[in-house]
Every structure is written in structure tokens, then in C-alpha cells.
Amino acid sequence: MRLKVIRFLRLHFIIAILYLIIFSAKGVGGAQKRGGKYTVMAKKMDLGALRQQIMELHIDKELKHDLLEVINEKKHYGLVWEESSEEAWDEMQDKLPVFVEDATKRLDSAPEGSPNHVLIEADNLNALAALTYAYAGKIDVIYIDPPYNTGNKDFIYNDSFVDKEDGYRHSKWLSFMNRRLNIAKQLLSERGVIFISIDDNEQADLKLLCDDIFGENNCLVNMVWDLGAGTSAGHFTRAHEYVLIYALKKSLIPNFSGGEGVIDDRALKKKSAKNAEFNYSFKAGTKFEAPDGFELSGEWGGSEKTKLISGRFICENKKLKEDVVLAACWTQKNQMDSFFAGNETFDSKGQKVIEFYFRDNGKLYCRKERDTINPPSVLRNIATTKQGSALLKDMFEGEVVFDFSKPIKLLTFLFSLRPKDSTILDFFAGSGTTLHATMQLNSEDGGHRKCILVTNNENNICEKVTYERNKRVINGYTNQKGEEVPGLTHNNLRYYKTEFVPRDQSNFKSRRALMASLVDLLCIKNNIYQEQETFGGKKFKKNVLRYFKDEAGQMLVVLDERVVSIIIPMIAEVATKQNPLKVYVYSDGAYAYEDEFHKVMPVIELCAMPDAFLQALEGGTDILPKQKYSEAMMKEFQQNEELAMQNEEVVKEALSDDYDYVLKEKEDNVTNDIID
């Protein structure tokens, strides 16, 4: 301790000497009052002269060396800003956010196996923190379109618009984004990717911030999105925006798959010792890209010859009019056999065969979709913001409900670069374009992407725009012209709101309350939503046990560990190796009840109260702010510490005041406080 104090005083002594040298050498440049404080403004001076001044000082060599070290220290490259407080962050010092479903807004009439999408009405900082309890390391794709901080009432900080004249405008925006992106990083899977739309107002700052959070080496690209005509912006027409793209671990990301990667290649070669000629039958109706009546006979094709063996090689309505047998050195017989038999076909490189077709030169071509593509860093002719706004206006019968909605095509292009079963998160959901694009892309390519949206309900935007838009997408709607637009019916949607539980880690009841409040999150995590009225023929109280079962599987949440011995025989009746039961058991610690469940372990997946929940309660995570303790809580902590020094039986008795832990194991003697 003494050594630390000496070092501290020495550092400040060095700084004081430096100030004296500067002011004596160059004089005081003046004093300026700012924000009620006076700051001394010294004129710049040559560092060489300053070093010389230090060398001439009559002080010991060690101190002189320290002074020169301070002067010679190189500046570090990076981003510096004034950290700003935020009400949503401070709020989590005392309480923890959880989700509660608004069942009145549930849309779940889709066929079995359809994706279950989630809309969360919440401050996105609170929602992100809550999502980490169950979704840390589980999100495959994040797309966000944050406020651009233009100063035109597009960015709200602590319930106030930040305008152009605010001297801390950029600092507030960076504080705002820093907290959210740090949590977003915790949510990304190992192969996760984040897409961030931005414009020139904060692009440079955002790039540096993301380099710091995700790592400069994990930047995939700073993509330029060509807006087309653009808008007048002073000296130049602003005709572009950006999409910053980062990976959690770039080394694990293969080349992007899917999207626009169609290639055409000849399906025949020159005759040689390796390429033998053989006959192949083509049915009438095979695609033929030639004018009606176009016909070839005999042989054609120069060095890559094709010979007509039987039938007429003639075109009608862009197809072969008759069956023909052709002789050539065909290169893809296996693929041809598979494709013409009506099967989904891939070549040896994994490229999907879209079609075989003849051109007007009589040669057979194969059209394939590359398994990997390299998208350009400049996106042209994708879509414009005007198109996005026009679509939204059309969906709401001409009413302007949201400004500058992102176009569907931009997002479907981005999402097509990632796997078809990705879980997608957007915590700046706005009008809900991300979910709309997810459902649209699923319908186009047969994907099973799941989307989680987060937005606040300022001016009823979550209910009246985000939810209503995607409700219309699912159910169908009538557009501005009075035309019926069919719904994308193979989708479910659930609506959640944020609630809070006390962050009092010492309170035994609070721990149970948190676990009970997190059941909805467990449903979201496991994609199992249909709650059953009974389990094992018994109807349990919801504060004791909850059972969920649907096409995705089955899940049991045990909120009162007293029933463990009672439900073991019931589990044996409902769970099998083919249809296992995921079991969550409340545990005031890491105890997972493995001994109690040993008889049914082959047919269950046993989980204690998730670690993330306990860490949140105990402040063992950097996702949440440090807990603010009252004097009463500190006194209670002290008492608990003293109690913990006593024997185990006393502790157990003290923590279970509200519970009768004496139960008979037979079902017919189950107490009334468990069975409903």
C-alpha cells in the first residue's frame, strides 16, 4: 500500500514539473471559462526545446529519466469519447429485465414445423441484457440500422433528442452504441456475423468502435451501398450509404454461400481417348433457347461435335418439339440422369444444377448455382430507401407510418449470404423490415430462418407499425390499389414485453421469482412454446412446475425442487430416446440433481438453473452494470456471511423458511400447495 502511494505521488510530481516547465518556457496562453470551470490554455511548444529544458534541470537522474519517458511516450491510435450515463443502463443496477408474453398478439396458426419469430417491446439495452441469459453465443446473424445521428431528431438519448448543436453529440452516440455492441458480441455464435447500416455522419467513428469491440482483423468489409439517384447534400449529391460487416471469428467464416452466383458451362467436350462419344435421349420439352421453327440436322458444333441419331431437333415455344437421340462426348452424364429424372442435383463441387438447356448453336449447356460467391464491396442496383418507404406506404393503404424504411431486397441479399437455418437478431427493429425480409427469403429459397426483433414502443411504433406490418405479411393484406396480397402463412409470431425483478441476490424469494420469470426466455431459447395443462396426468400449480410440448420437442421447468421425487415416474412415461425431455430444475447454485434423476437420465437433458441467470443476480458478468447496494442490503449480506459460517443444516433451515421441505414421495400424498 505504501509503495502504491509513493508511486502515485511521484507521478503527480512529474506532471507538476512538466506544467511548470511548459508555462515558464512559453508563458500562459490565457484562461477560458467552460461549463463553470477554468481551464488553462498553453501555447504549443517544440518538444525538442522541452527535452532540453528537462536536461538542464537540477534534479536526480531517475526523476529526469521519468520526465523524458513521459515526453517521449507515443500517442496511441484509437477512439476517445466522453462516456455518458444512460437511464436504461443505470436502471439495471437495482433490477433485472425479463420477458413476459402478450398472448393477445400471438400468431401461431402456421403449419407444423414453421419458424417461430419473436417481437420484443423494450428498450433495446434491457432486451439485449435479458437475451444473454438464454442466447449467449446462439445468434448467427445480427442486422441493425441504428440512428444515424444526423441531428435531425433521429437520435434520442435519455428521452431527449440530440441535435446538431449538442457539443457531446458524437460522445453520446458512441456511448449508446458501445454498450449495445458489447452485449451484441456476447450473443453472436462462433460463426456469427453482424451487419450494420450507417451513413457518413458516424461511419468513421463506428468503424473504429467496431475495430475495438470485434477486432480489426474480424472486419469482413466496409460495404458501400449505391442508393441510385441519391439526394442533394450541399457540394455533392449523397448517393451512398454503408454496411459495416464484422465476424465474431473471421477465421471460422467460409466464403459466403448462396445468392447471385449463377454460371453457365458446356456439358460436352472434344472427342479424345479420355472423352468417348455416346448416345443420350432427350425428351420433348427440354429447354431450347432458339426461335420457333429453328432446326438442326446431321451434325454440328465444330470440334465439339453433336450428331442427330433419331427424331427432329426442332424448337417450339423455347423447348424441344420432339424426343431426340443425340451422340456427343457428354461430360455430365450422372448429373443429366439425375436432373432429367426430376431429382435435386449437385455436381462434384457441391454446385446446384438449375437446368440443362440447348442454345441456338445446338450445344447443350448446364446452368449451375455456385456453392460459394464473393459479393462485391459496392452494391449496385439492389434497392433504394425510396422503395422501402413505398412498400411500407402501400401496406398501410397510403398512410406514411415510418420514414426511411430499409428495402426488402437489401436485407434479403445480406441474409442470403448466411445459412438458411440462421437465427437473426435486429435490436433496432424500426418498422420491422428485418422480419419481413426473413419471411420473404424463407418463402423464396425454402429456408428456416428465425428472427428476433427488438424495438421500443415510442409513439406506439412497436404495436402499430412493427407488429402490425408483420401481422399483415403473415395474414395477407390489401394494398393501395385494392389488390389482395397473399400472406406468408408459414410463420408464427410471438410478442413479448419487458418486466423487471429485484436484483437482490441475498433474497431467496427473488431467486425463485427470477427463475419463474425466465420461463418465457427458455421457451424462446428452445423454440418450444405450447404449454400443456397437465404433466403425468396431474395439474400442477404454475409456480411449481410448467410443461411445454410441440413439434420442436418437450421441456419441463421445475420451479420447486420438492416435486423432483414425485415427477420421476411421470418422466419415464412421457420421455423416450427418440423424443427426449429437456428438464430445467431450480437450483440455488450449480447443483443439477443428477443423482435424483439418474434413473431417467437416458431419456432427458438435465439442466440446472442456467449459469447466466445466477451470474446476473450475483454481478458475475460484465454485461450488466455493477449492482447498487443499499445499507439494508449490505447489512443483510453481512448477516448471510455470518450464517454461512454455521453448519449446513442451519443454513438450509434459514433459507427455507417459506417452504415445507417434508414431503411424502407417493403421488397420493402430494401436498395441496403443489397440486392444483
XYZ file of C-alpha atoms in Angstrom:
676
model
C 0.000 0.000 0.000
C 2.831 2.371 0.938
C 4.544 1.670 -2.372
C 1.378 2.499 -4.334
C 1.062 5.849 -2.540
C 4.708 6.719 -3.297
C 4.230 5.883 -6.995
C 1.041 7.936 -7.123
C 2.740 10.994 -5.562
C 5.762 10.586 -7.809
C 3.569 10.545 -10.961
C 1.776 13.692 -9.931
C 5.083 15.337 -9.067
C 6.346 14.599 -12.561
C 3.216 16.089 -14.125
C 3.526 19.205 -11.954
C 7.130 19.692 -13.068
C 6.114 19.364 -16.706
C 3.465 22.048 -16.303
C 5.993 24.370 -14.624
C 8.460 23.853 -17.442
C 5.859 24.489 -20.119
C 4.469 27.616 -18.522
C 7.849 29.080 -17.646
C 9.206 28.415 -21.127
C 6.272 29.608 -23.183
C 4.031 31.513 -20.868
C 0.377 31.021 -20.144
C -1.750 31.325 -23.195
C -4.747 32.507 -21.268
C -7.674 31.181 -19.300
C -11.046 30.197 -20.652
C -14.244 29.530 -18.682
C -16.131 26.465 -19.861
C -19.058 24.806 -18.104
C -18.362 26.730 -14.880
C -14.688 25.671 -14.740
C -11.486 27.492 -15.724
C -9.040 25.666 -17.960
C -5.544 26.906 -18.713
C -4.729 27.020 -22.422
C -0.968 26.750 -23.015
C 0.592 27.528 -26.366
C 2.196 24.681 -28.223
C 5.950 24.365 -27.943
C 8.631 22.389 -29.689
C 9.195 19.007 -27.996
C 12.924 19.280 -28.638
C 13.052 22.502 -26.642
C 11.075 20.880 -23.858
C 13.518 17.959 -23.697
C 16.381 20.447 -23.472
C 14.667 22.220 -20.562
C 14.354 18.922 -18.731
C 18.011 18.056 -19.314
C 19.061 21.357 -17.724
C 17.034 20.803 -14.553
C 18.975 20.165 -11.355
C 17.138 17.023 -10.260
C 18.209 13.415 -9.700
C 18.836 11.255 -12.770
C 15.960 8.841 -12.105
C 13.372 11.620 -11.988
C 14.880 13.229 -15.090
C 14.599 9.864 -16.873
C 10.933 9.549 -15.866
C 10.182 13.041 -17.191
C 11.802 12.300 -20.545
C 9.874 9.000 -20.721
C 6.574 10.861 -20.345
C 7.568 13.317 -23.112
C 8.746 10.581 -25.463
C 5.709 8.337 -24.970
C 3.984 7.788 -28.289
C 0.337 8.592 -28.754
C -1.942 5.591 -29.112
C -4.154 5.296 -32.163
C -7.804 4.834 -31.348
C -11.146 6.351 -30.436
C -11.692 8.549 -27.391
C -15.008 9.956 -26.216
C -16.734 11.239 -23.105
C -18.643 8.371 -21.519
C -22.261 9.412 -20.906
C -24.649 7.945 -18.372
C -27.823 6.273 -19.623
C -31.038 5.736 -17.712
C -31.682 2.263 -19.149
C -28.209 1.167 -18.006
C -28.469 2.706 -14.541
C -31.877 1.110 -14.062
C -30.290 -2.332 -14.195
C -28.231 -1.614 -11.073
C -31.297 -2.367 -8.964
C -33.313 -4.786 -11.091
C -33.031 -7.317 -13.859
C -35.058 -7.310 -17.082
C -37.134 -10.338 -18.075
C -39.706 -11.021 -20.804
C -43.423 -11.684 -20.448
C -45.554 -12.708 -23.418
C -48.573 -10.696 -24.534
C -50.660 -13.680 -25.625
C -53.311 -11.430 -27.218
C -50.873 -10.692 -30.044
C -49.793 -14.267 -30.654
C -49.937 -15.509 -34.280
C -49.442 -19.281 -34.280
C -51.734 -20.793 -36.898
C -48.889 -21.804 -39.226
C -48.381 -25.438 -40.252
C -46.260 -27.701 -38.085
C -42.537 -27.015 -38.331
C -42.902 -23.340 -39.331
C -40.453 -20.805 -37.827
C -41.397 -19.114 -34.553
C -40.405 -15.443 -34.756
C -40.220 -13.134 -31.727
C -41.017 -9.427 -31.323
C -39.867 -7.812 -28.065
C -41.246 -4.441 -26.979
C -38.463 -2.983 -24.833
C -35.578 -0.596 -24.537
C -33.040 -2.490 -26.576
C -30.344 -2.239 -23.904
C -32.617 -4.005 -21.394
C -33.686 -6.553 -24.009
C -30.113 -7.355 -25.028
C -29.144 -7.938 -21.400
C -32.111 -10.294 -20.921
C -31.351 -12.174 -24.137
C -27.889 -13.042 -22.834
C -29.464 -15.181 -20.097
C -30.519 -17.722 -22.705
C -28.990 -16.679 -26.041
C -25.316 -16.001 -25.352
C -23.349 -17.477 -28.257
C -26.523 -18.509 -30.120
C -27.220 -15.706 -32.647
C -25.978 -16.376 -36.187
C -26.799 -13.048 -37.836
C -27.300 -9.573 -36.408
C -28.582 -6.797 -38.644
C -29.111 -3.310 -37.234
C -29.980 0.054 -38.692
C -29.163 2.353 -35.742
C -29.907 6.090 -35.648
C -27.514 7.915 -37.970
C -27.135 10.834 -35.541
C -27.793 13.469 -38.179
C -29.072 15.974 -35.649
C -32.485 15.972 -37.337
C -34.386 14.391 -34.438
C -33.321 10.868 -35.404
C -31.424 10.023 -32.214
C -32.913 10.001 -28.705
C -30.663 9.752 -25.654
C -32.219 9.562 -22.189
C -35.615 10.527 -23.646
C -34.269 13.687 -25.341
C -33.460 14.330 -28.982
C -29.779 15.053 -29.625
C -29.487 17.951 -32.063
C -26.621 19.293 -34.176
C -25.704 21.940 -31.606
C -25.055 19.420 -28.828
C -21.300 19.501 -28.190
C -21.417 15.939 -26.889
C -23.468 14.610 -29.821
C -20.849 12.137 -31.021
C -19.856 11.097 -27.496
C -23.465 10.326 -26.573
C -23.906 8.280 -29.742
C -20.697 6.325 -29.141
C -21.636 5.622 -25.500
C -25.036 4.490 -26.703
C -23.620 2.170 -29.368
C -20.697 0.908 -27.290
C -22.946 -0.574 -24.584
C -25.187 -2.289 -27.124
C -22.469 -3.636 -29.400
C -20.533 -5.086 -26.472
C -23.588 -7.101 -25.469
C -24.303 -7.993 -29.111
C -20.834 -9.503 -29.320
C -21.742 -11.802 -26.393
C -24.790 -13.004 -28.317
C -23.012 -13.912 -31.582
C -22.253 -17.554 -32.280
C -18.717 -18.621 -33.218
C -19.614 -18.228 -36.900
C -21.821 -15.228 -36.270
C -21.795 -12.109 -38.443
C -23.095 -8.592 -37.749
C -24.309 -6.198 -40.477
C -24.629 -2.501 -39.533
C -26.196 0.111 -41.825
C -24.756 3.614 -41.413
C -24.028 6.811 -43.326
C -21.219 9.378 -43.262
C -22.335 11.064 -40.032
C -20.921 8.276 -37.867
C -19.345 5.802 -40.280
C -15.762 6.679 -39.344
C -16.471 6.585 -35.599
C -18.438 3.344 -35.911
C -15.598 1.671 -37.826
C -13.125 2.492 -35.056
C -15.592 1.392 -32.378
C -16.225 -1.941 -34.100
C -12.499 -2.457 -34.616
C -12.118 -2.120 -30.857
C -15.064 -4.357 -29.913
C -14.873 -7.105 -32.550
C -11.223 -6.724 -33.526
C -9.853 -5.020 -36.611
C -8.900 -8.416 -38.063
C -12.530 -9.558 -37.897
C -13.774 -6.847 -40.247
C -15.073 -8.555 -43.390
C -15.804 -5.406 -45.387
C -16.994 -1.803 -45.194
C -19.555 -2.252 -47.955
C -20.794 0.710 -49.976
C -24.472 0.632 -50.893
C -25.221 2.632 -54.056
C -28.540 4.413 -53.488
C -29.014 5.270 -57.153
C -30.005 8.866 -57.764
C -29.349 9.929 -54.192
C -30.274 13.236 -52.586
C -28.758 16.718 -52.692
C -26.342 17.234 -49.808
C -24.504 20.520 -50.316
C -21.491 20.344 -52.550
C -22.190 16.757 -53.637
C -25.161 14.523 -54.179
C -25.266 11.898 -51.435
C -25.764 8.676 -53.347
C -24.448 6.024 -50.990
C -24.602 4.545 -47.530
C -22.532 1.838 -45.862
C -22.986 -1.636 -44.449
C -20.205 -2.476 -41.981
C -19.772 -6.260 -41.725
C -17.865 -7.973 -38.903
C -17.478 -11.589 -37.861
C -17.000 -12.798 -34.330
C -14.203 -15.018 -35.618
C -13.254 -14.294 -39.209
C -11.113 -17.428 -39.428
C -14.217 -19.604 -38.985
C -16.254 -17.904 -41.710
C -16.066 -19.660 -45.107
C -16.797 -17.821 -48.319
C -20.357 -16.594 -48.353
C -22.844 -19.091 -49.751
C -25.908 -18.704 -51.994
C -27.147 -15.501 -53.564
C -26.223 -14.465 -57.088
C -23.695 -16.985 -58.285
C -25.198 -18.490 -61.417
C -22.779 -19.830 -64.022
C -23.258 -21.481 -67.421
C -20.944 -24.127 -68.813
C -20.949 -26.500 -71.801
C -21.989 -30.058 -71.000
C -19.854 -31.644 -73.749
C -16.194 -31.807 -74.772
C -13.936 -32.625 -77.708
C -13.674 -36.260 -78.638
C -10.470 -37.868 -77.324
C -9.141 -41.040 -75.756
C -10.488 -39.816 -72.391
C -13.784 -38.436 -73.725
C -15.731 -41.096 -75.586
C -18.821 -40.359 -77.650
C -22.119 -41.988 -76.637
C -25.845 -41.645 -77.323
C -28.223 -39.833 -74.979
C -32.021 -39.438 -75.200
C -33.610 -36.013 -74.662
C -37.360 -35.762 -74.105
C -39.657 -33.296 -75.826
C -39.977 -30.225 -73.601
C -36.252 -29.892 -72.861
C -35.388 -26.177 -72.805
C -34.157 -24.875 -76.184
C -33.161 -21.196 -76.368
C -33.862 -20.657 -80.084
C -36.566 -19.069 -82.275
C -39.674 -21.108 -83.101
C -39.063 -23.447 -86.022
C -35.294 -23.401 -85.642
C -33.966 -26.849 -86.673
C -30.619 -28.614 -86.974
C -29.878 -31.938 -88.675
C -26.901 -34.180 -89.339
C -24.085 -32.967 -87.104
C -22.958 -29.585 -85.802
C -20.694 -27.920 -83.255
C -17.254 -27.778 -84.853
C -14.642 -29.526 -82.663
C -17.263 -30.324 -80.002
C -19.497 -32.265 -82.360
C -23.092 -33.260 -81.714
C -24.774 -35.760 -84.064
C -28.512 -36.332 -84.521
C -29.265 -40.078 -84.282
C -33.080 -40.063 -84.316
C -36.009 -37.618 -84.169
C -36.197 -33.967 -85.305
C -34.034 -31.411 -83.463
C -36.519 -28.554 -83.745
C -37.593 -25.715 -81.409
C -41.160 -24.801 -80.434
C -42.009 -22.354 -77.642
C -38.384 -22.403 -76.399
C -38.485 -26.191 -75.998
C -37.642 -29.340 -77.967
C -40.714 -30.221 -80.016
C -39.881 -33.952 -80.258
C -37.913 -36.659 -78.481
C -34.397 -36.919 -79.923
C -31.337 -39.113 -79.509
C -28.042 -37.254 -79.816
C -24.459 -38.507 -79.889
C -21.691 -36.397 -78.324
C -18.910 -36.501 -75.753
C -21.212 -35.703 -72.852
C -19.327 -34.657 -69.692
C -22.023 -34.763 -67.007
C -23.994 -37.967 -67.574
C -24.684 -38.636 -63.879
C -25.979 -35.113 -63.328
C -28.033 -35.322 -66.535
C -29.592 -38.611 -65.428
C -30.450 -37.182 -62.014
C -31.781 -33.858 -63.290
C -33.965 -35.260 -66.049
C -35.348 -37.811 -63.553
C -36.697 -34.850 -61.531
C -34.210 -35.002 -58.637
C -32.382 -32.145 -56.892
C -28.939 -32.371 -58.440
C -25.452 -31.202 -57.439
C -22.125 -31.561 -59.203
C -18.879 -32.813 -57.635
C -18.118 -29.304 -56.283
C -21.452 -29.054 -54.494
C -22.883 -26.622 -57.036
C -26.602 -26.976 -57.584
C -27.755 -27.775 -61.116
C -30.541 -25.381 -62.059
C -31.185 -26.633 -65.582
C -29.790 -28.272 -68.737
C -30.673 -26.426 -71.938
C -29.747 -26.142 -75.621
C -28.655 -22.883 -77.207
C -29.334 -21.889 -80.799
C -25.923 -23.295 -81.792
C -27.200 -26.748 -80.883
C -24.833 -27.209 -77.928
C -26.013 -28.462 -74.543
C -25.275 -26.182 -71.582
C -25.624 -26.638 -67.850
C -26.717 -23.752 -65.600
C -25.485 -24.031 -62.016
C -25.565 -22.067 -58.808
C -22.147 -21.726 -57.282
C -21.791 -23.062 -53.774
C -19.679 -20.035 -52.854
C -19.626 -16.475 -54.111
C -17.704 -13.358 -53.327
C -20.115 -10.432 -53.200
C -18.814 -7.074 -54.414
C -17.827 -4.411 -51.880
C -20.029 -1.945 -53.793
C -23.709 -2.899 -54.029
C -25.361 -1.516 -57.138
C -28.890 -1.912 -58.421
C -30.016 -3.671 -55.237
C -32.697 -1.298 -53.996
C -33.239 2.190 -52.592
C -34.678 3.610 -49.392
C -37.464 5.085 -51.504
C -38.516 1.567 -52.463
C -38.564 0.550 -48.821
C -40.723 3.522 -47.865
C -43.016 2.970 -50.865
C -43.635 -0.666 -49.889
C -44.499 0.290 -46.322
C -46.845 3.030 -47.526
C -48.509 0.514 -49.851
C -49.012 -1.935 -46.977
C -50.748 0.736 -44.865
C -53.166 1.912 -47.593
C -51.201 5.065 -48.397
C -50.520 6.163 -44.812
C -46.935 7.217 -44.023
C -46.219 5.360 -40.776
C -42.397 5.322 -40.853
C -39.682 7.317 -42.584
C -36.763 5.778 -44.478
C -37.598 2.112 -44.103
C -34.862 -0.162 -45.470
C -35.787 -2.017 -48.679
C -36.564 -5.724 -48.522
C -34.074 -6.585 -51.293
C -31.096 -5.168 -49.421
C -31.778 -7.352 -46.399
C -32.665 -10.497 -48.348
C -29.358 -10.134 -50.202
C -27.427 -9.859 -46.922
C -29.288 -12.732 -45.249
C -28.831 -14.966 -48.314
C -25.092 -14.862 -47.614
C -25.570 -16.874 -44.409
C -27.011 -20.360 -43.769
C -30.718 -20.953 -44.374
C -31.354 -22.010 -40.756
C -29.796 -18.888 -39.182
C -31.203 -17.166 -36.110
C -31.370 -13.443 -36.961
C -31.495 -10.581 -34.440
C -32.353 -6.918 -35.057
C -32.389 -4.731 -31.945
C -33.162 -1.520 -33.862
C -36.217 -3.055 -35.495
C -37.961 0.173 -36.567
C -40.747 -0.713 -38.989
C -39.884 -4.424 -38.881
C -38.250 -4.796 -42.307
C -35.827 -7.423 -40.964
C -38.604 -9.867 -40.091
C -40.428 -9.122 -43.345
C -37.226 -9.848 -45.299
C -36.605 -13.030 -43.280
C -40.050 -14.414 -44.058
C -39.797 -13.364 -47.719
C -36.427 -15.053 -48.170
C -37.635 -18.228 -46.444
C -40.531 -18.402 -48.891
C -38.157 -17.927 -51.854
C -35.396 -20.390 -51.009
C -37.115 -22.824 -48.620
C -35.074 -21.640 -45.630
C -35.989 -21.982 -41.955
C -34.556 -18.745 -40.580
C -35.850 -17.494 -37.242
C -35.988 -13.780 -36.465
C -35.918 -11.868 -33.149
C -36.894 -8.186 -33.269
C -36.452 -5.584 -30.528
C -37.879 -2.069 -30.539
C -39.355 0.349 -28.051
C -42.964 1.475 -28.247
C -42.382 5.195 -28.604
C -45.450 6.683 -30.306
C -46.868 3.121 -30.353
C -44.390 2.148 -33.079
C -43.964 -1.437 -31.834
C -47.680 -2.183 -31.718
C -48.963 -0.014 -34.553
C -46.140 -0.369 -37.089
C -43.645 -3.175 -36.364
C -46.203 -5.721 -35.179
C -48.991 -4.607 -37.486
C -46.752 -4.722 -40.568
C -45.599 -8.281 -39.961
C -49.076 -9.371 -38.958
C -50.194 -8.249 -42.422
C -47.247 -10.018 -44.050
C -48.301 -13.282 -42.374
C -52.076 -12.955 -42.783
C -52.127 -11.101 -46.112
C -53.342 -7.556 -46.779
C -54.993 -5.219 -49.287
C -52.608 -2.746 -50.930
C -53.175 0.845 -52.055
C -54.622 -0.295 -55.367
C -57.169 -2.507 -53.656
C -55.323 -5.668 -54.669
C -55.171 -8.648 -52.334
C -51.616 -9.597 -51.385
C -51.443 -13.202 -50.122
C -49.874 -13.831 -46.732
C -46.667 -15.710 -45.959
C -48.661 -18.105 -43.804
C -45.831 -20.498 -42.886
C -44.734 -18.303 -39.989
C -45.576 -17.840 -36.295
C -45.063 -14.645 -34.307
C -44.958 -14.028 -30.559
C -44.999 -10.682 -28.811
C -43.139 -10.007 -25.535
C -42.784 -7.062 -23.180
C -40.128 -6.267 -20.592
C -40.703 -6.589 -16.882
C -38.201 -6.337 -14.036
C -37.373 -8.404 -10.962
C -35.400 -7.130 -7.956
C -31.679 -7.631 -8.213
C -31.322 -8.637 -4.591
C -29.042 -11.636 -4.702
C -29.430 -12.310 -0.995
C -33.150 -12.770 -1.173
C -34.150 -16.390 -1.555
C -37.550 -15.457 -2.940
C -36.001 -13.186 -5.577
C -34.026 -16.074 -6.971
C -37.182 -18.109 -7.360
C -39.029 -15.148 -8.784
C -36.322 -14.700 -11.388
C -36.436 -18.338 -12.417
C -40.217 -18.171 -12.736
C -39.927 -15.010 -14.833
C -37.420 -16.627 -17.160
C -39.692 -19.409 -18.367
C -40.631 -17.341 -21.429
C -36.940 -16.928 -22.237
C -36.445 -20.694 -22.006
C -39.300 -21.105 -24.484
C -37.622 -18.657 -26.876
C -34.256 -20.359 -26.432
C -35.530 -23.886 -27.067
C -38.198 -22.934 -29.619
C -40.842 -24.817 -27.613
C -43.966 -22.776 -26.881
C -47.100 -24.877 -26.440
C -47.794 -25.151 -22.725
C -49.688 -28.235 -21.599
C -52.360 -28.227 -18.915
C -51.101 -31.372 -17.191
C -47.970 -33.426 -16.730
C -48.240 -37.136 -15.981
C -51.975 -36.746 -15.602
C -51.604 -34.142 -12.813
C -52.299 -30.412 -12.991
C -49.521 -28.592 -11.147
C -49.515 -25.008 -9.962
C -47.550 -22.740 -12.308
C -45.226 -21.588 -9.541
C -44.232 -25.232 -9.059
C -43.940 -26.864 -12.486
C -44.573 -25.990 -16.136
C -44.628 -28.390 -19.072
C -44.289 -27.475 -22.768
C -44.636 -29.762 -25.764
C -44.916 -29.190 -29.521
C -43.353 -30.372 -32.787
C -39.960 -28.937 -31.734
C -39.775 -31.170 -28.635
C -40.760 -31.095 -24.971
C -39.499 -29.144 -21.968
C -40.170 -29.351 -18.237
C -39.383 -26.411 -15.945
C -39.288 -27.401 -12.276
C -39.617 -24.245 -10.173
C -39.980 -26.046 -6.842
C -37.407 -28.794 -6.293
C -39.682 -30.522 -3.748
C -41.508 -32.258 -6.587
C -38.408 -33.934 -8.064
C -39.023 -37.322 -6.441
C -42.694 -37.152 -7.402
C -42.208 -36.496 -11.115
C -39.544 -39.150 -11.820
C -42.135 -41.885 -12.608
C -44.083 -39.388 -14.729
C -40.982 -38.555 -16.787
C -40.440 -42.235 -17.547
C -43.915 -42.306 -19.096
C -43.555 -39.290 -21.455
C -39.853 -39.236 -22.457
C -38.048 -41.548 -24.874
C -34.659 -41.570 -26.582
C -36.441 -40.567 -29.793
C -38.362 -37.790 -28.012
C -36.222 -36.738 -25.020
C -37.378 -34.288 -22.362
C -35.368 -31.164 -21.599
C -35.580 -30.608 -17.839
C -34.712 -27.336 -16.077
C -34.586 -27.518 -12.295
C -34.355 -24.552 -9.959
C -31.132 -24.727 -8.025
C -29.742 -22.185 -5.614
C -26.301 -22.813 -7.031
C -24.841 -25.168 -9.620
C -26.432 -28.361 -8.304
C -28.058 -30.205 -11.205
C -29.867 -33.013 -9.339
C -28.077 -35.695 -11.373
C -28.322 -38.252 -8.566
C -32.067 -37.724 -8.209
C -32.652 -38.117 -11.966
C -30.205 -40.986 -12.565
C -32.984 -43.483 -13.396
C -34.284 -41.376 -16.303
C -31.015 -39.799 -17.480
C -31.014 -41.741 -20.820
C -34.241 -40.001 -21.897
C -33.731 -36.453 -20.549
C -31.396 -33.498 -20.956
C -30.931 -32.186 -17.415
C -30.120 -28.522 -16.795
C -29.744 -26.631 -13.536
C -30.816 -23.026 -13.291
C -28.780 -21.555 -16.152
C -25.462 -20.095 -15.054
C -26.206 -16.824 -16.826
C -29.188 -16.260 -14.546
C -27.135 -16.698 -11.403
C -24.274 -14.588 -12.744
C -26.715 -11.795 -13.477
C -28.036 -11.950 -9.929
C -24.615 -12.086 -8.366
C -22.983 -9.464 -10.544
C -20.574 -12.005 -12.008
C -20.891 -10.656 -15.557
C -19.649 -7.558 -17.373
C -22.854 -7.403 -19.406
C -24.730 -5.628 -16.619
C -23.726 -2.615 -14.509
C -22.436 -3.211 -11.029
C -25.201 -3.705 -8.527
C -26.088 -0.739 -6.346
C -26.414 -1.839 -2.759
C -28.444 -0.115 -0.096
C -27.392 0.000 3.570
C -30.102 -2.501 4.388
C -28.861 -4.894 1.723
C -25.267 -4.572 2.928
C -26.406 -5.403 6.453
C -28.285 -8.424 5.127
C -25.214 -9.604 3.183
C -23.165 -9.405 6.368
C -25.731 -11.429 8.245
C -25.769 -14.053 5.492
C -21.986 -14.322 5.588
C -22.129 -14.956 9.320
C -24.860 -17.508 8.747
C -22.799 -19.290 6.107
C -20.126 -19.933 8.702
C -22.532 -22.124 10.585
C -23.225 -25.758 9.813
C -25.044 -26.786 6.647
C -28.257 -27.797 8.403
C -28.703 -24.382 9.978
C -28.145 -22.653 6.636
C -30.634 -24.906 4.907
C -33.203 -24.257 7.575
C -32.699 -20.481 7.374
C -33.078 -20.357 3.622
C -36.246 -22.381 3.558
C -38.468 -20.518 5.962
C -41.277 -20.237 3.433
C -41.218 -23.857 2.373
C -42.180 -27.139 3.888
C -39.469 -29.494 2.729
C -41.031 -32.581 4.277
C -42.845 -34.450 1.539
C -44.075 -37.936 1.151
C -42.835 -39.392 -2.116
C -46.064 -41.116 -3.031
C -48.306 -39.307 -5.506
C -51.457 -39.843 -3.455
C -49.942 -37.883 -0.565
C -48.721 -34.860 -2.516
C -49.476 -31.692 -0.575
C -52.101 -29.238 -1.735
C -49.579 -26.454 -2.272
C -48.112 -28.351 -5.245
C -51.044 -29.992 -6.987
C -53.613 -27.596 -8.375
